[in-house]
PDB file of C-alpha atoms in Angstrom:
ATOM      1  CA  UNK A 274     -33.828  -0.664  24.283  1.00 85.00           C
ATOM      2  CA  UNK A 275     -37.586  -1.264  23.691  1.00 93.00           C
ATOM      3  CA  UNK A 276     -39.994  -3.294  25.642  1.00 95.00           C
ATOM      4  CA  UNK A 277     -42.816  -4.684  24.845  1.00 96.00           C
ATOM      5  CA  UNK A 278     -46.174  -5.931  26.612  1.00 96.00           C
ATOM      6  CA  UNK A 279     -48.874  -8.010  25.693  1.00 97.00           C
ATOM      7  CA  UNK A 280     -52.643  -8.540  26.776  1.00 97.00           C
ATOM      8  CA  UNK A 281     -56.129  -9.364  26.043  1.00 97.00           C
ATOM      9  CA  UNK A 282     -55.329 -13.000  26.186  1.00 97.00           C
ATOM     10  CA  UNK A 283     -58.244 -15.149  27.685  1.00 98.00           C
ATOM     11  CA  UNK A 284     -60.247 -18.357  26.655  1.00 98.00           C
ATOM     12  CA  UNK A 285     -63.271 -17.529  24.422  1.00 98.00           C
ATOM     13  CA  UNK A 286     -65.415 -20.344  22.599  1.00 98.00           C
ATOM     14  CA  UNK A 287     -65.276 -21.079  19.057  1.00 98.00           C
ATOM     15  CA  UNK A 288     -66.818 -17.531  17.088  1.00 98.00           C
ATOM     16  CA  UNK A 289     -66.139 -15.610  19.733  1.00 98.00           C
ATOM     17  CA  UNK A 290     -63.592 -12.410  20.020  1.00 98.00           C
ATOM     18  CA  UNK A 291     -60.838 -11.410  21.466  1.00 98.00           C
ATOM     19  CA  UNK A 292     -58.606  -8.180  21.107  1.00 98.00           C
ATOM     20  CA  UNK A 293     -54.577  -8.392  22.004  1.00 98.00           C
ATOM     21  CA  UNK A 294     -53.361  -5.228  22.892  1.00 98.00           C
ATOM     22  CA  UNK A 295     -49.193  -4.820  22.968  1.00 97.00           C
ATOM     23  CA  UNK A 296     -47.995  -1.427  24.610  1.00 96.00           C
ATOM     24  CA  UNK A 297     -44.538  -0.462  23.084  1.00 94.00           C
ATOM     25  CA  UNK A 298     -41.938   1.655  25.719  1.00 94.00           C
ATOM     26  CA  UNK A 299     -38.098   2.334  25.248  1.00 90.00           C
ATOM     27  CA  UNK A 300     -36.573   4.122  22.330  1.00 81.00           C
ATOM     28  CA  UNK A 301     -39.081   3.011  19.113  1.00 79.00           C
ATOM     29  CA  UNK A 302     -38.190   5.940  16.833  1.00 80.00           C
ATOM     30  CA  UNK A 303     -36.131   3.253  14.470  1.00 80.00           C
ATOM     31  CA  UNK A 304     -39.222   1.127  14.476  1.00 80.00           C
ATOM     32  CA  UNK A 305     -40.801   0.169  11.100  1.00 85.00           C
ATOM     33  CA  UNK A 306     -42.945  -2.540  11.688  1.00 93.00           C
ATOM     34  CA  UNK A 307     -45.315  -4.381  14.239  1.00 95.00           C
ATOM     35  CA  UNK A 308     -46.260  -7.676  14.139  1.00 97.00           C
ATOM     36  CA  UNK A 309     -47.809 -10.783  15.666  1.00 98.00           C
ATOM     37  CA  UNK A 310     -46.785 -13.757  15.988  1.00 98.00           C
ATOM     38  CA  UNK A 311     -48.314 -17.172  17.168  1.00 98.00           C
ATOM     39  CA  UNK A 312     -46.797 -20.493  18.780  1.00 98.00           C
ATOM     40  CA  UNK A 313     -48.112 -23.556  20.227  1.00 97.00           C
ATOM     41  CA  UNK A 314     -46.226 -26.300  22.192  1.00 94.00           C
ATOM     42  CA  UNK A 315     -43.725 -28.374  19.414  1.00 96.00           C
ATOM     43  CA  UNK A 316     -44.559 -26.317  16.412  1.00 96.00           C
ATOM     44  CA  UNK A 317     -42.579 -23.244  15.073  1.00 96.00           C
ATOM     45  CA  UNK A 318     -43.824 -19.967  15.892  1.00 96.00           C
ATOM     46  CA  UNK A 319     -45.267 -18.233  12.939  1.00 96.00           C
ATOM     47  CA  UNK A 320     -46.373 -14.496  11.558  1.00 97.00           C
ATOM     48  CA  UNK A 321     -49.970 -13.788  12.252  1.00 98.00           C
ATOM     49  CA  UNK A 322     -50.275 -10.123  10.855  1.00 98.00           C
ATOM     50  CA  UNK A 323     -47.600  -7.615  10.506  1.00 98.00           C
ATOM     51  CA  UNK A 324     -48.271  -3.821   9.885  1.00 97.00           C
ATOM     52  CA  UNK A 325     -45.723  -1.547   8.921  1.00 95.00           C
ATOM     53  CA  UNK A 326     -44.709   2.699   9.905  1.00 90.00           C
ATOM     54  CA  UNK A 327     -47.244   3.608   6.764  1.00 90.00           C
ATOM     55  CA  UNK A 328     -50.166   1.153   7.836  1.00 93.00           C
ATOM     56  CA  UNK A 329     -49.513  -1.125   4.788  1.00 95.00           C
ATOM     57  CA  UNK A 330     -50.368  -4.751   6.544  1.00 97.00           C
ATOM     58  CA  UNK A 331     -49.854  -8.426   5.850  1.00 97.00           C
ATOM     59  CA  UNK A 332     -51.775 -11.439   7.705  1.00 98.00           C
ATOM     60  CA  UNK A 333     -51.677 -15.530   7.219  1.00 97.00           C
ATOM     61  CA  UNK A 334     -53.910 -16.818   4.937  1.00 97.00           C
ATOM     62  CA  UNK A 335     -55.106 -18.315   7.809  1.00 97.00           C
ATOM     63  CA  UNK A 336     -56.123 -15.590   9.373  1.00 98.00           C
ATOM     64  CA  UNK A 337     -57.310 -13.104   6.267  1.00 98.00           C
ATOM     65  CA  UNK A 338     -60.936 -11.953   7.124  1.00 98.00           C
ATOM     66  CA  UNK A 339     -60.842 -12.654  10.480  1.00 98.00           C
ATOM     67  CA  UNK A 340     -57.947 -10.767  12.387  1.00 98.00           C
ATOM     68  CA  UNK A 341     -57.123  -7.393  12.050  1.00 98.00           C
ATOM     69  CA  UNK A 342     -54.231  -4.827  13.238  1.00 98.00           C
ATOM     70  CA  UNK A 343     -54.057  -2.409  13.994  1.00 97.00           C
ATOM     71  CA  UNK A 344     -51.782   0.648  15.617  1.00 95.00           C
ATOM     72  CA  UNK A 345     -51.971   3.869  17.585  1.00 94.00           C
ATOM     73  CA  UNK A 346     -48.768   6.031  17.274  1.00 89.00           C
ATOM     74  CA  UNK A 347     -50.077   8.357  19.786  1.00 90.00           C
ATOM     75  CA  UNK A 348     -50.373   5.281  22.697  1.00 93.00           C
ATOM     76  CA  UNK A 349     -47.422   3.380  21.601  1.00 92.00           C
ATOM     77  CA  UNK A 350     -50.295   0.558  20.944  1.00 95.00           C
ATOM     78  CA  UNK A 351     -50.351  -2.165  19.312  1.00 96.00           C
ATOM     79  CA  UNK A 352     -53.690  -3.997  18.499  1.00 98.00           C
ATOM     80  CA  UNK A 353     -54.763  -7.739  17.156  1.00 98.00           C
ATOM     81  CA  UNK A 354     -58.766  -7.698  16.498  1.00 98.00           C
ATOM     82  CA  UNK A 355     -59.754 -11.598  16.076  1.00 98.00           C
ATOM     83  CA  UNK A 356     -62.984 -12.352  15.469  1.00 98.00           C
ATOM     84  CA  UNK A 357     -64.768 -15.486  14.350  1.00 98.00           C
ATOM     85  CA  UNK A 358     -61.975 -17.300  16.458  1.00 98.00           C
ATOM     86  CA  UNK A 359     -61.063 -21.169  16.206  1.00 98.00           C
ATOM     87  CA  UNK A 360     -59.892 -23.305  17.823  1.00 98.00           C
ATOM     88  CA  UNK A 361     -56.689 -24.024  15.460  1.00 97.00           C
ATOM     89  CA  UNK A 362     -56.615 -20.168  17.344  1.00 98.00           C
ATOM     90  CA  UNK A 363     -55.616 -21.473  20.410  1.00 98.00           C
ATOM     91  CA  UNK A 364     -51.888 -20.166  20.833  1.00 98.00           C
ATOM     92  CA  UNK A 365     -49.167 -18.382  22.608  1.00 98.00           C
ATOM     93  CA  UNK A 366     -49.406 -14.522  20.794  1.00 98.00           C
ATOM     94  CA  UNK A 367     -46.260 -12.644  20.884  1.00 98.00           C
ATOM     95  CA  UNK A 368     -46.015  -9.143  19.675  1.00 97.00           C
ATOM     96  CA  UNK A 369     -42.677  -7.882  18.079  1.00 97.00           C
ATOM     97  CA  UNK A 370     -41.031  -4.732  16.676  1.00 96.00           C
ATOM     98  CA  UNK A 371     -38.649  -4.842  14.240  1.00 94.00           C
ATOM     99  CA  UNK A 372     -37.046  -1.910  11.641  1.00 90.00           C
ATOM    100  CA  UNK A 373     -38.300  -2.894   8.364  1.00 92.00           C
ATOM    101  CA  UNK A 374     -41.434  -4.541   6.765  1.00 94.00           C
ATOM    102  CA  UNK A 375     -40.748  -8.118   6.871  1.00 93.00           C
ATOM    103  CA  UNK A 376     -42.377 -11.337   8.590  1.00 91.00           C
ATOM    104  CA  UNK A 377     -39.360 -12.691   8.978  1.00 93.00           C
ATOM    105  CA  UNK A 378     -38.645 -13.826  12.403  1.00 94.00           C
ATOM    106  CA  UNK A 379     -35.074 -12.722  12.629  1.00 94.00           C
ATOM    107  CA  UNK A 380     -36.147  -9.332  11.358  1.00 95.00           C
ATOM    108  CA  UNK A 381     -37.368  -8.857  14.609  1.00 96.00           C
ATOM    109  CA  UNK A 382     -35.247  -8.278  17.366  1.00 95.00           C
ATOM    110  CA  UNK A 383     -37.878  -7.282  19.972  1.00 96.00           C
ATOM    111  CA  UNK A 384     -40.612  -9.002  21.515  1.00 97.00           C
ATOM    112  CA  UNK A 385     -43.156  -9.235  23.868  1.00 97.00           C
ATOM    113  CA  UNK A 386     -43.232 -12.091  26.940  1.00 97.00           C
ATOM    114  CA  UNK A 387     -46.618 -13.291  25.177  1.00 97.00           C
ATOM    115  CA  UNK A 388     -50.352 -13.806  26.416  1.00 98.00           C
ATOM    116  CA  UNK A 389     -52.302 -17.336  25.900  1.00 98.00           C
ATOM    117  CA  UNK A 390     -55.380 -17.558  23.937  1.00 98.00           C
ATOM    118  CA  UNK A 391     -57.221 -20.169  24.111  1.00 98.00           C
ATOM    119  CA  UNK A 392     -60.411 -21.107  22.345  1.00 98.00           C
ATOM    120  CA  UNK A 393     -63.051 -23.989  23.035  1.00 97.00           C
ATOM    121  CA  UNK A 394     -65.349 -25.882  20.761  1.00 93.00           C
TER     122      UNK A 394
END
């Protein structure tokens, strides 16, 4: 089993920054990749930035520039660095583990309970 927990969620206005930190426990050996994901209230959740066992990453267009992650083996840590945050921001981030590179949702079959950020114009 693995377990996952988020935080670093707050409120932060518009250009403002926020870090997300996800600590990873249980059996993670298998683990290839770490991601985060994003959801708000009657839209699908969707891939924010994914980084895989080799540090190769992958982030939503939306996000390219802004948001970086980031990992520390030695911690079991997961980290989201957003910066220059909007308010299209404002969401539900869940961090997940999964055993390949992918931002597939169903290639992840872990996740975290999630942590609400929410930024203000």
């Amino acid at each position: 089993q693995v377990q996952l927990v988020e935080s670093g969620g707050g409120s932060v206005q518009a250009g403002g920054s926020l870090r997300l930190s996800c600590v990873v426990s249980g059996y993670t050996n298998s683990l290839y990749c770490m991601g985060w994901f994003r959801q708000v209230p009657g839209k699908e959740r969707e891939g924010v930035a994914v980084i895989g066992s080799d540090g190769s990453t992958s982030y939503a267009d939306s996000v390219k520039g802004r948001f970086t992650i980031s990992k520390d083996n030695a911690k079991n840590t997961l980290y989201l660095q957003m910066n220059s945050l909007k308010v299209e921001d404002s969401a539900t981030y869940y961090c997940a583990a999964g055993r390949r590179f992918s931002v597939r949702l169903d290639d992840f079959p872990y996740w975290g309970q999630g942590t609400q950020v929410t930024v203000s114009s």
